[in-house]
PDB file of C-alpha atoms in Angstrom:
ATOM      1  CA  UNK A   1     -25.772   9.865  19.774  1.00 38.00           C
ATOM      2  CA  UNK A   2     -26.871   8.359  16.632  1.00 38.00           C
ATOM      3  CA  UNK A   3     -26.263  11.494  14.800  1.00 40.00           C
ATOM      4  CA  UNK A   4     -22.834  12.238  16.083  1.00 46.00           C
ATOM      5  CA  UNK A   5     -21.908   8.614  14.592  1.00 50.00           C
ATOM      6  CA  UNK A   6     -22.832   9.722  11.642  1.00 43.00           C
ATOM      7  CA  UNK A   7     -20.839  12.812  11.527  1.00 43.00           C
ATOM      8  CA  UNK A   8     -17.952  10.755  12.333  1.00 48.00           C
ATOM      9  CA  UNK A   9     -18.729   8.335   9.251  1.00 48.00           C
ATOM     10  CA  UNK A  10     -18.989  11.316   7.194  1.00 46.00           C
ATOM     11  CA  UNK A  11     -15.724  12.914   8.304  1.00 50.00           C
ATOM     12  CA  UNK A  12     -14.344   9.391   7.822  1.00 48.00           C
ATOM     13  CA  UNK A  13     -15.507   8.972   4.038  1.00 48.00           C
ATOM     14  CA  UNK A  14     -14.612  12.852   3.356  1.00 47.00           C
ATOM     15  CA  UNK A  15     -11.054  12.187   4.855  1.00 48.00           C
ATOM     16  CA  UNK A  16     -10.633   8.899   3.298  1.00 48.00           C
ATOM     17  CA  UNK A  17     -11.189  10.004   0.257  1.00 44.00           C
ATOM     18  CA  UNK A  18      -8.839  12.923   0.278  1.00 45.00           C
ATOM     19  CA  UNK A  19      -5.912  10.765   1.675  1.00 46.00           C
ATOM     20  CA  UNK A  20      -7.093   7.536  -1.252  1.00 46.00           C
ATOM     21  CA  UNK A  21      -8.167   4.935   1.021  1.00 46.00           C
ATOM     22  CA  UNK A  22     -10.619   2.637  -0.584  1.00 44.00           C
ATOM     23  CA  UNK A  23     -13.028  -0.055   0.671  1.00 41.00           C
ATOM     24  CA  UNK A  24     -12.568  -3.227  -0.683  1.00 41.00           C
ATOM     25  CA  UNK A  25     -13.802  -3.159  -4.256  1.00 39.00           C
ATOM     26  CA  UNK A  26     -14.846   0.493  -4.243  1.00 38.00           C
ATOM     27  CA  UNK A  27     -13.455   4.002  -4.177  1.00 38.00           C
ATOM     28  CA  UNK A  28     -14.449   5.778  -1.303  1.00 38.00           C
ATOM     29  CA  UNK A  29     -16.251   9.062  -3.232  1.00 37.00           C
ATOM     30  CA  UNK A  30     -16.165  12.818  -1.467  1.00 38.00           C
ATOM     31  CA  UNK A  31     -19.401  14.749  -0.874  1.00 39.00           C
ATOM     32  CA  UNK A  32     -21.448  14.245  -4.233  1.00 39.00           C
ATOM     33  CA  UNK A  33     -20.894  18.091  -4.581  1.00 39.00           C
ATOM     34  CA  UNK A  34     -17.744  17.730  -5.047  1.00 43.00           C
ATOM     35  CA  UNK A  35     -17.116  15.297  -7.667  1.00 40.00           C
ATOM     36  CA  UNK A  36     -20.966  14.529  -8.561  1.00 42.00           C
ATOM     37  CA  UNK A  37     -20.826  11.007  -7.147  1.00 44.00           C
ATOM     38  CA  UNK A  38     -18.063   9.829  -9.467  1.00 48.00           C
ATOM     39  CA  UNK A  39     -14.640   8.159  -7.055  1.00 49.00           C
ATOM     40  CA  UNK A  40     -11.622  10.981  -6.687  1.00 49.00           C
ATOM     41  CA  UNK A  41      -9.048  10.435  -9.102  1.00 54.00           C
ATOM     42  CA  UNK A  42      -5.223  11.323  -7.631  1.00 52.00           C
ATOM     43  CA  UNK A  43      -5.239  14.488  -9.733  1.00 55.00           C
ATOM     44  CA  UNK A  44      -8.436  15.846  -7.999  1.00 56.00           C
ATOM     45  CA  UNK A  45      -7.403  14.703  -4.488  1.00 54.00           C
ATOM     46  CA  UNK A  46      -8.139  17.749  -2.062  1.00 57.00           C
ATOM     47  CA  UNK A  47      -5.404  19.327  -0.472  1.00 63.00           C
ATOM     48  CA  UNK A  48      -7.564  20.039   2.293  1.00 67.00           C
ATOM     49  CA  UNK A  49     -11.040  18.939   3.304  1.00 65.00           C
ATOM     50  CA  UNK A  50     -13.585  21.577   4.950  1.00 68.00           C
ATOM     51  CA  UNK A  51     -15.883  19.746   7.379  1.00 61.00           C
ATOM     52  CA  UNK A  52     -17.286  23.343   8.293  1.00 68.00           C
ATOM     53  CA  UNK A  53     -20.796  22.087   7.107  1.00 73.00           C
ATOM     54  CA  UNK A  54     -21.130  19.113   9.243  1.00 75.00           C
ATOM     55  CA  UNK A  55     -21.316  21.205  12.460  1.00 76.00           C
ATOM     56  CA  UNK A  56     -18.063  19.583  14.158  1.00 76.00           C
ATOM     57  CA  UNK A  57     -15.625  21.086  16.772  1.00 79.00           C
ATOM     58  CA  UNK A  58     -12.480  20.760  15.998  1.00 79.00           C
ATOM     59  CA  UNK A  59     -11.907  18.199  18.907  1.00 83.00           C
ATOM     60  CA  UNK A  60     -14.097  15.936  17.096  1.00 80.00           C
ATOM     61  CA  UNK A  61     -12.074  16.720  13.697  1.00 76.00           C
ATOM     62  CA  UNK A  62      -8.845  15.860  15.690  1.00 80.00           C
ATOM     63  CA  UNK A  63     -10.370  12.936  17.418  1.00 81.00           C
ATOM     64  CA  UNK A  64      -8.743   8.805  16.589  1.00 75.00           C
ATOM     65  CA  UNK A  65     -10.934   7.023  14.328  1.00 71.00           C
ATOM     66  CA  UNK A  66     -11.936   3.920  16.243  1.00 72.00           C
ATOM     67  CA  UNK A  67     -10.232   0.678  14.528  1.00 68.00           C
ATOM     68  CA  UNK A  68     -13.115  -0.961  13.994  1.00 71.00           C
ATOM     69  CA  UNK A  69     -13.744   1.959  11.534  1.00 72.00           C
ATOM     70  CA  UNK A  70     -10.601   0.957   9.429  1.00 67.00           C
ATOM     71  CA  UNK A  71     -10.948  -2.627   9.655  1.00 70.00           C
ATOM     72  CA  UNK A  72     -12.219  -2.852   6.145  1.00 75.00           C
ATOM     73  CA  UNK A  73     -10.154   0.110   4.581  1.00 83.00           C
ATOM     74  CA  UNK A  74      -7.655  -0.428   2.065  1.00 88.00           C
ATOM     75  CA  UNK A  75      -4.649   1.737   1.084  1.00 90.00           C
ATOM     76  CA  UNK A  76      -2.265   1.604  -1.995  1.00 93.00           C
ATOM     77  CA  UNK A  77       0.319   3.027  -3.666  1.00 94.00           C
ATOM     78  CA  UNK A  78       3.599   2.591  -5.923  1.00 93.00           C
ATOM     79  CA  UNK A  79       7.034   2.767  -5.284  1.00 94.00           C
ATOM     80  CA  UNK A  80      10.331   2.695  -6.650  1.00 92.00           C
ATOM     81  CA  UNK A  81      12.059  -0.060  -7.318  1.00 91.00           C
ATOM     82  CA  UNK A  82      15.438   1.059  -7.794  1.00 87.00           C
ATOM     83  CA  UNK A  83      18.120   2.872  -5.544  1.00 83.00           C
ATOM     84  CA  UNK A  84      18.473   5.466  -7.986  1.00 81.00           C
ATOM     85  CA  UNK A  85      17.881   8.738  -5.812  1.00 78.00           C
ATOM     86  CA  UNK A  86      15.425   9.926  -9.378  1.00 78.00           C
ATOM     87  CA  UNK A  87      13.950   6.134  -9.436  1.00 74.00           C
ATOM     88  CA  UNK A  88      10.404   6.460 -10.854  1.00 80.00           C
ATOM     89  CA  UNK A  89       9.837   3.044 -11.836  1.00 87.00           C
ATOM     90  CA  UNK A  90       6.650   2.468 -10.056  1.00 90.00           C
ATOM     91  CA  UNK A  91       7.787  -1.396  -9.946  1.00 92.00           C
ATOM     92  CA  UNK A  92       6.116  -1.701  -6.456  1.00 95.00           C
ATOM     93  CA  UNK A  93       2.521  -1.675  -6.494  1.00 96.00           C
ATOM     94  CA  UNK A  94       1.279  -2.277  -2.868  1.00 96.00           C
ATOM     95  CA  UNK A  95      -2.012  -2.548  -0.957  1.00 95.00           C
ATOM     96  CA  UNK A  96      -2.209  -2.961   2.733  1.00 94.00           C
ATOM     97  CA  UNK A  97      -5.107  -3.263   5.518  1.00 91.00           C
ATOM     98  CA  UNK A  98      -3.963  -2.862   8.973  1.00 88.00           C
ATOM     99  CA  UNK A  99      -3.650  -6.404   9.221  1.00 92.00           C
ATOM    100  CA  UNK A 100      -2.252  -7.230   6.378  1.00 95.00           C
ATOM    101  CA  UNK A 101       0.613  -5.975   3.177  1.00 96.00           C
ATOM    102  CA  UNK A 102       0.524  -7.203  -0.506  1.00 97.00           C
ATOM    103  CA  UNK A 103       3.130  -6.404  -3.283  1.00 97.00           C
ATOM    104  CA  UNK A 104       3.439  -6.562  -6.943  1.00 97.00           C
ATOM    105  CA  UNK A 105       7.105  -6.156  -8.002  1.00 96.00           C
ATOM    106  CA  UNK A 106       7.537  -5.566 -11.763  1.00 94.00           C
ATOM    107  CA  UNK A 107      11.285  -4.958 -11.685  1.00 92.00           C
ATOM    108  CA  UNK A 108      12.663  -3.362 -14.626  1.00 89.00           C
ATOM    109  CA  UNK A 109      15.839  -5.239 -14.912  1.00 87.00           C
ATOM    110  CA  UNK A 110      14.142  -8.727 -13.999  1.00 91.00           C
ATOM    111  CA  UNK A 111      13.016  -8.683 -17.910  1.00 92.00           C
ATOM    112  CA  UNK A 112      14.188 -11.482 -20.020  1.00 93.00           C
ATOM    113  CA  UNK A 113      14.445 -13.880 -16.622  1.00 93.00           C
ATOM    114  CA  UNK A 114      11.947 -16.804 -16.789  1.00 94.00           C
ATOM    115  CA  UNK A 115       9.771 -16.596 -14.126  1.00 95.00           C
ATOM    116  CA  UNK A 116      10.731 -20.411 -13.529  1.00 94.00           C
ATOM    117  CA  UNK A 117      14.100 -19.480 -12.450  1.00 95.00           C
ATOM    118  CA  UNK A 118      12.770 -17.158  -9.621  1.00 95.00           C
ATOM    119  CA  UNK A 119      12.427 -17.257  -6.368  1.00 94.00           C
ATOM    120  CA  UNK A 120      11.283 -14.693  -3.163  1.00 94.00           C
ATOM    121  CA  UNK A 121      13.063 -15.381   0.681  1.00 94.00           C
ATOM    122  CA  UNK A 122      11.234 -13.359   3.079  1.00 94.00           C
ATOM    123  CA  UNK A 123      12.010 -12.619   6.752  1.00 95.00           C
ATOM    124  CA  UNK A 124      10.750 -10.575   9.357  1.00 96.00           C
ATOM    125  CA  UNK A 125      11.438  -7.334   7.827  1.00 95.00           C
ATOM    126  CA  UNK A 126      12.997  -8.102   4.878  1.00 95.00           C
ATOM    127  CA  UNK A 127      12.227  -9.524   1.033  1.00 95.00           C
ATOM    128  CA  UNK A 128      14.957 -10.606  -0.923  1.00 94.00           C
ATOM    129  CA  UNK A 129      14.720 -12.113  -5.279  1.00 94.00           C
ATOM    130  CA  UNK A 130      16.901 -14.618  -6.285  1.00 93.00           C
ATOM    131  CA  UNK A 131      17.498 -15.788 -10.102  1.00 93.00           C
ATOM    132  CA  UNK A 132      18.984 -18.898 -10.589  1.00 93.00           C
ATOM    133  CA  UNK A 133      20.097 -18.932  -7.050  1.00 91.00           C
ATOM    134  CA  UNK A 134      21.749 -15.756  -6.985  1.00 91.00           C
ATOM    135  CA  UNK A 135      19.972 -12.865  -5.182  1.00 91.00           C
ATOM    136  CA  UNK A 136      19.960 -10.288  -7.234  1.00 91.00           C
ATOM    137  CA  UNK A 137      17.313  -7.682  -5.762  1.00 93.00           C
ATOM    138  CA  UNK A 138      16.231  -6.995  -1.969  1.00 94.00           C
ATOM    139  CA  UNK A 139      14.739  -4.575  -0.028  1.00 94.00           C
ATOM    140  CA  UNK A 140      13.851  -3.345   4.059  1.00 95.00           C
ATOM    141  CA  UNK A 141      10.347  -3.862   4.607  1.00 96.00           C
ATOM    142  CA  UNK A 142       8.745  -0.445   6.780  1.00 96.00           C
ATOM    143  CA  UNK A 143       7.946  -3.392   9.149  1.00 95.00           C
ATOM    144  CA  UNK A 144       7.978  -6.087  10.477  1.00 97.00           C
ATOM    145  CA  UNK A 145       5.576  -9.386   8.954  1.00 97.00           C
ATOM    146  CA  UNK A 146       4.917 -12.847   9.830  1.00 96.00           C
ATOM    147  CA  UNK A 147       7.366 -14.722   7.900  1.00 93.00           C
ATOM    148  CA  UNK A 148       5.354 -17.911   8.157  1.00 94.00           C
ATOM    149  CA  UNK A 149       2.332 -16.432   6.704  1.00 96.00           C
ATOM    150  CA  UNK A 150       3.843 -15.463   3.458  1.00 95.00           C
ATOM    151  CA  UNK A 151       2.276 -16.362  -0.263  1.00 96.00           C
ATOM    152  CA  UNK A 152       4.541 -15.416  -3.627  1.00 95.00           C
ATOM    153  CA  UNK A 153       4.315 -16.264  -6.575  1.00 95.00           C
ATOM    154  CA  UNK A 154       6.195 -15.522 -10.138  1.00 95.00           C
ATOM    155  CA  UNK A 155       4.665 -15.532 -13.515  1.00 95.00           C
ATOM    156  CA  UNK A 156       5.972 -14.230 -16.963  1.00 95.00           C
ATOM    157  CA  UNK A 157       4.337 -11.475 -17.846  1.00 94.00           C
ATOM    158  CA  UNK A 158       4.055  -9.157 -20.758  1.00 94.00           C
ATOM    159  CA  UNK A 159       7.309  -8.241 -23.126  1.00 93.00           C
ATOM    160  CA  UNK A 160       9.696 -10.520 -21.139  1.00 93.00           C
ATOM    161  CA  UNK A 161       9.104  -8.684 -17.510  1.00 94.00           C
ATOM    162  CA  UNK A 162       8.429 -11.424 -14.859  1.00 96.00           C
ATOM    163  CA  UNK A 163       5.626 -10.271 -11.959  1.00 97.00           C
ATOM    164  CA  UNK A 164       6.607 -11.251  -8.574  1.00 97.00           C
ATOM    165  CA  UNK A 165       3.459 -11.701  -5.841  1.00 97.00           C
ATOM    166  CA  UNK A 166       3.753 -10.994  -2.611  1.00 97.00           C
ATOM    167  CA  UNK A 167       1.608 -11.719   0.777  1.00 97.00           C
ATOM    168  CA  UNK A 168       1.903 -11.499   4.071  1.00 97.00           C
ATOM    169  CA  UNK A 169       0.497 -11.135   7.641  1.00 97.00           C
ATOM    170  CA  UNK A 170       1.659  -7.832   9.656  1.00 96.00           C
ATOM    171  CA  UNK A 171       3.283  -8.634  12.971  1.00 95.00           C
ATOM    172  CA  UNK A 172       1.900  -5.931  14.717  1.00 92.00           C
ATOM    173  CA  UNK A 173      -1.565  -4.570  12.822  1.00 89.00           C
ATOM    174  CA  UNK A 174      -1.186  -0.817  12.008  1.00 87.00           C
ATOM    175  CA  UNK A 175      -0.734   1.204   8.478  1.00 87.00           C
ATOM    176  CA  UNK A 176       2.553   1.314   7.166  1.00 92.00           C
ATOM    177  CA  UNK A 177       1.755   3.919   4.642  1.00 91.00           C
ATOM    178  CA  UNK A 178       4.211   1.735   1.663  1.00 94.00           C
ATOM    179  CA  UNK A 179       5.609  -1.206   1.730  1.00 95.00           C
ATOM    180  CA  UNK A 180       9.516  -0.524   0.686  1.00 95.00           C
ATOM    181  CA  UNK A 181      12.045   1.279   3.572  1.00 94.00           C
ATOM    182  CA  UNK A 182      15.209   0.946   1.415  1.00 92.00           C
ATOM    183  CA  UNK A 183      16.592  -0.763  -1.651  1.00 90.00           C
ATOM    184  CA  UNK A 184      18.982  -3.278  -0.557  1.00 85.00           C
ATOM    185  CA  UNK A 185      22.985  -2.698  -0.631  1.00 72.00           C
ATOM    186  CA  UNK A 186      23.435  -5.581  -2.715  1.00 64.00           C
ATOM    187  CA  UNK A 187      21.170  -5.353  -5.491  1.00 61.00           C
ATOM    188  CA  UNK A 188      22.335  -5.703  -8.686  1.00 60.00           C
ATOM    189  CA  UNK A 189      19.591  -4.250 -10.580  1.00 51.00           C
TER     190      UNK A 189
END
């Protein structure tokens, strides 16, 4: 029993590191043979993981991780900020937890704006920027959040570009996999 549990662990670590999931305030490494006990870095990420070693059927392989197992697992990523269909910005910088989604927007066309004159509206599923009163960027979140449980924040940052925080509780806990659906219709940026 005990050593089927740690099969599991094992496929979970090998697996997490191949899709980038991370602990909280660690890298989740791959076998030491592969990468000699150093964290994956997105260039190296394996296409495919063999667990052929580790004695598993592939039942077991295709088996749910328990949630308990992901409780403390992080995920991240970076989106686009703009509707362009080529948009590479990587404005959106985003970590999640199943219970929880956070967001740093650096918005390309927000520099120059005091981060004074900013301000983030959030609803269930949406986030929308206003500057000086006027919204002028929004997006569709991939779900829905707790509205009430929201945090932001807006600070000038480096050359001019203003970085917008963002916080918030997940209705319904589960991975999103990024934190932007669509651009909103009436951005101006």
């Amino acid at each position: 029993m005990q050593s089927r549990g740690l099969r599991s662990m094992a496929i979970a670590l090998l697996v997490g590191s191949a899709a980038g999931l991370r602990t909280p305030g660690a890298w989740v490494t791959a076998a030491p043979s592969a990468t000699r006990g150093r964290p994956l870095q997105a260039a190296e990420a394996p296409q495919s993981v063999s667990v052929g070693d580790l004695g598993l059927t592939m039942d077991e392989v295709n088996e749910r991780f328990p949630e308990e197992m992901l409780q403390g697992m992080v995920s991240s990523g970076y989106e686009s900020t703009s509707r362009l269909p080529d948009g590479t910005d990587e404005g959106a910088a985003w970590f999640e937890s199943a219970e929880r989604v956070e967001v740093t927007l650096t918005i390309p066309g927000l520099r120059g704006q005091p981060a004074a004159s900013l301000a983030v509206e959030a609803t269930e599923n949406t986030l929308t920027i206003t500057a000086w009163g006027r919204a002028i960027w929004s997006c569709v979140l991939r779900s829905n959040i707790d509205p009430n449980s929201a945090t932001m924040s807006a600070e000038d940052g480096m050359g001019m570009q203003p970085i917008i925080k963002f916080a918030a509780s997940k209705e319904v806990p589960g991975r999103w996999g990024g934190f932007i659906q669509n651009i909103g219709e009436d951005s101006l940026l």
